[in-house]
Amino acid sequence: MPMSISADEYAIYRSTKKNGTYKKVATVTGTSYKDVKLTKGKTYYYKIKAVNINDFGIATESEFSNRKSVKIKK
């Protein structure tokens, strides 16, 4: 049975190399994100961290998700 995972926020990280350094590009409260100003024909790699915030305002992040690649159409 699939497990449902929820979070207060999701931190989105992007790299231009498969095993490169991932930099945080956004934090969203929903489960979708539209990246902008990307180069046509280039492949980008993304990882996500789920973020939960406790009653004291302290954020706890999960481990990175699996990597997802996206090639921008020419």
PDB file of C-alpha atoms in Angstrom:
ATOM      1  CA  MET A   1       0.000   0.000   0.000  1.00  0.00           C
ATOM      2  CA  PRO A   2       1.497   3.388  -0.970  1.00  0.00           C
ATOM      3  CA  MET A   3       2.368   5.705   1.876  1.00  0.00           C
ATOM      4  CA  SER A   4       1.152   9.290   1.775  1.00  0.00           C
ATOM      5  CA  ILE A   5       3.809  11.804   2.749  1.00  0.00           C
ATOM      6  CA  SER A   6       2.939  15.374   3.558  1.00  0.00           C
ATOM      7  CA  ALA A   7       5.017  18.360   4.548  1.00  0.00           C
ATOM      8  CA  ASP A   8       4.546  22.004   5.462  1.00  0.00           C
ATOM      9  CA  GLU A   9       6.875  23.039   2.629  1.00  0.00           C
ATOM     10  CA  TYR A  10       9.046  21.543  -0.069  1.00  0.00           C
ATOM     11  CA  ALA A  11      12.543  22.835  -0.798  1.00  0.00           C
ATOM     12  CA  ILE A  12      13.487  22.476  -4.468  1.00  0.00           C
ATOM     13  CA  TYR A  13      17.122  22.112  -5.501  1.00  0.00           C
ATOM     14  CA  ARG A  14      18.538  22.237  -9.028  1.00  0.00           C
ATOM     15  CA  SER A  15      21.829  21.333 -10.705  1.00  0.00           C
ATOM     16  CA  THR A  16      23.059  21.553 -14.273  1.00  0.00           C
ATOM     17  CA  LYS A  17      25.138  18.392 -13.820  1.00  0.00           C
ATOM     18  CA  LYS A  18      23.903  14.909 -12.877  1.00  0.00           C
ATOM     19  CA  ASN A  19      26.308  14.601  -9.957  1.00  0.00           C
ATOM     20  CA  GLY A  20      26.931  18.326  -9.527  1.00  0.00           C
ATOM     21  CA  THR A  21      26.211  20.674  -6.679  1.00  0.00           C
ATOM     22  CA  TYR A  22      22.508  21.229  -6.056  1.00  0.00           C
ATOM     23  CA  LYS A  23      21.434  24.772  -5.138  1.00  0.00           C
ATOM     24  CA  LYS A  24      18.091  25.673  -3.592  1.00  0.00           C
ATOM     25  CA  VAL A  25      15.960  27.485  -6.176  1.00  0.00           C
ATOM     26  CA  ALA A  26      12.614  27.649  -4.390  1.00  0.00           C
ATOM     27  CA  THR A  27      10.505  26.720  -1.399  1.00  0.00           C
ATOM     28  CA  VAL A  28       6.847  25.947  -2.089  1.00  0.00           C
ATOM     29  CA  THR A  29       3.879  24.987   0.046  1.00  0.00           C
ATOM     30  CA  GLY A  30       2.126  23.031  -2.693  1.00  0.00           C
ATOM     31  CA  THR A  31       3.216  20.012  -4.678  1.00  0.00           C
ATOM     32  CA  SER A  32       3.954  21.759  -7.974  1.00  0.00           C
ATOM     33  CA  TYR A  33       6.601  24.197  -9.150  1.00  0.00           C
ATOM     34  CA  LYS A  34       7.267  25.888 -12.491  1.00  0.00           C
ATOM     35  CA  ASP A  35      10.892  26.806 -13.091  1.00  0.00           C
ATOM     36  CA  VAL A  36      11.557  29.777 -15.377  1.00  0.00           C
ATOM     37  CA  LYS A  37      14.415  31.328 -17.334  1.00  0.00           C
ATOM     38  CA  LEU A  38      15.935  27.995 -18.325  1.00  0.00           C
ATOM     39  CA  THR A  39      18.119  27.407 -21.380  1.00  0.00           C
ATOM     40  CA  LYS A  40      16.508  25.597 -24.315  1.00  0.00           C
ATOM     41  CA  GLY A  41      18.129  22.258 -25.141  1.00  0.00           C
ATOM     42  CA  LYS A  42      19.784  21.968 -21.729  1.00  0.00           C
ATOM     43  CA  THR A  43      19.116  19.247 -19.134  1.00  0.00           C
ATOM     44  CA  TYR A  44      18.492  20.209 -15.508  1.00  0.00           C
ATOM     45  CA  TYR A  45      18.491  17.915 -12.499  1.00  0.00           C
ATOM     46  CA  TYR A  46      16.222  18.363  -9.499  1.00  0.00           C
ATOM     47  CA  LYS A  47      16.028  17.018  -5.955  1.00  0.00           C
ATOM     48  CA  ILE A  48      13.409  17.820  -3.329  1.00  0.00           C
ATOM     49  CA  LYS A  49      13.438  17.962   0.474  1.00  0.00           C
ATOM     50  CA  ALA A  50      10.244  17.825   2.518  1.00  0.00           C
ATOM     51  CA  VAL A  51      10.239  20.440   5.280  1.00  0.00           C
ATOM     52  CA  ASN A  52       8.148  20.257   8.437  1.00  0.00           C
ATOM     53  CA  ILE A  53       7.888  23.160  10.851  1.00  0.00           C
ATOM     54  CA  ASN A  54       7.106  22.443  14.501  1.00  0.00           C
ATOM     55  CA  ASP A  55       5.059  24.563  16.910  1.00  0.00           C
ATOM     56  CA  PHE A  56       8.185  26.541  17.840  1.00  0.00           C
ATOM     57  CA  GLY A  57       8.914  27.487  14.216  1.00  0.00           C
ATOM     58  CA  ILE A  58      11.870  25.116  13.895  1.00  0.00           C
ATOM     59  CA  ALA A  59      12.170  23.498  10.464  1.00  0.00           C
ATOM     60  CA  THR A  60      13.222  19.887   9.983  1.00  0.00           C
ATOM     61  CA  GLU A  61      14.214  18.746   6.494  1.00  0.00           C
ATOM     62  CA  SER A  62      14.068  15.239   5.074  1.00  0.00           C
ATOM     63  CA  GLU A  63      16.849  13.647   3.076  1.00  0.00           C
ATOM     64  CA  PHE A  64      16.965  14.486  -0.629  1.00  0.00           C
ATOM     65  CA  SER A  65      14.481  12.764  -2.909  1.00  0.00           C
ATOM     66  CA  ASN A  66      15.707  10.730  -5.839  1.00  0.00           C
ATOM     67  CA  ARG A  67      17.104  12.838  -8.661  1.00  0.00           C
ATOM     68  CA  LYS A  68      14.786  13.798 -11.543  1.00  0.00           C
ATOM     69  CA  SER A  69      16.097  15.082 -14.868  1.00  0.00           C
ATOM     70  CA  VAL A  70      14.256  17.463 -17.167  1.00  0.00           C
ATOM     71  CA  LYS A  71      15.404  18.382 -20.667  1.00  0.00           C
ATOM     72  CA  ILE A  72      14.148  21.734 -21.879  1.00  0.00           C
ATOM     73  CA  LYS A  73      12.732  21.504 -25.410  1.00  0.00           C
ATOM     74  CA  LYS A  74      14.428  23.460 -28.175  1.00  0.00           C
TER      75      LYS A  74
END
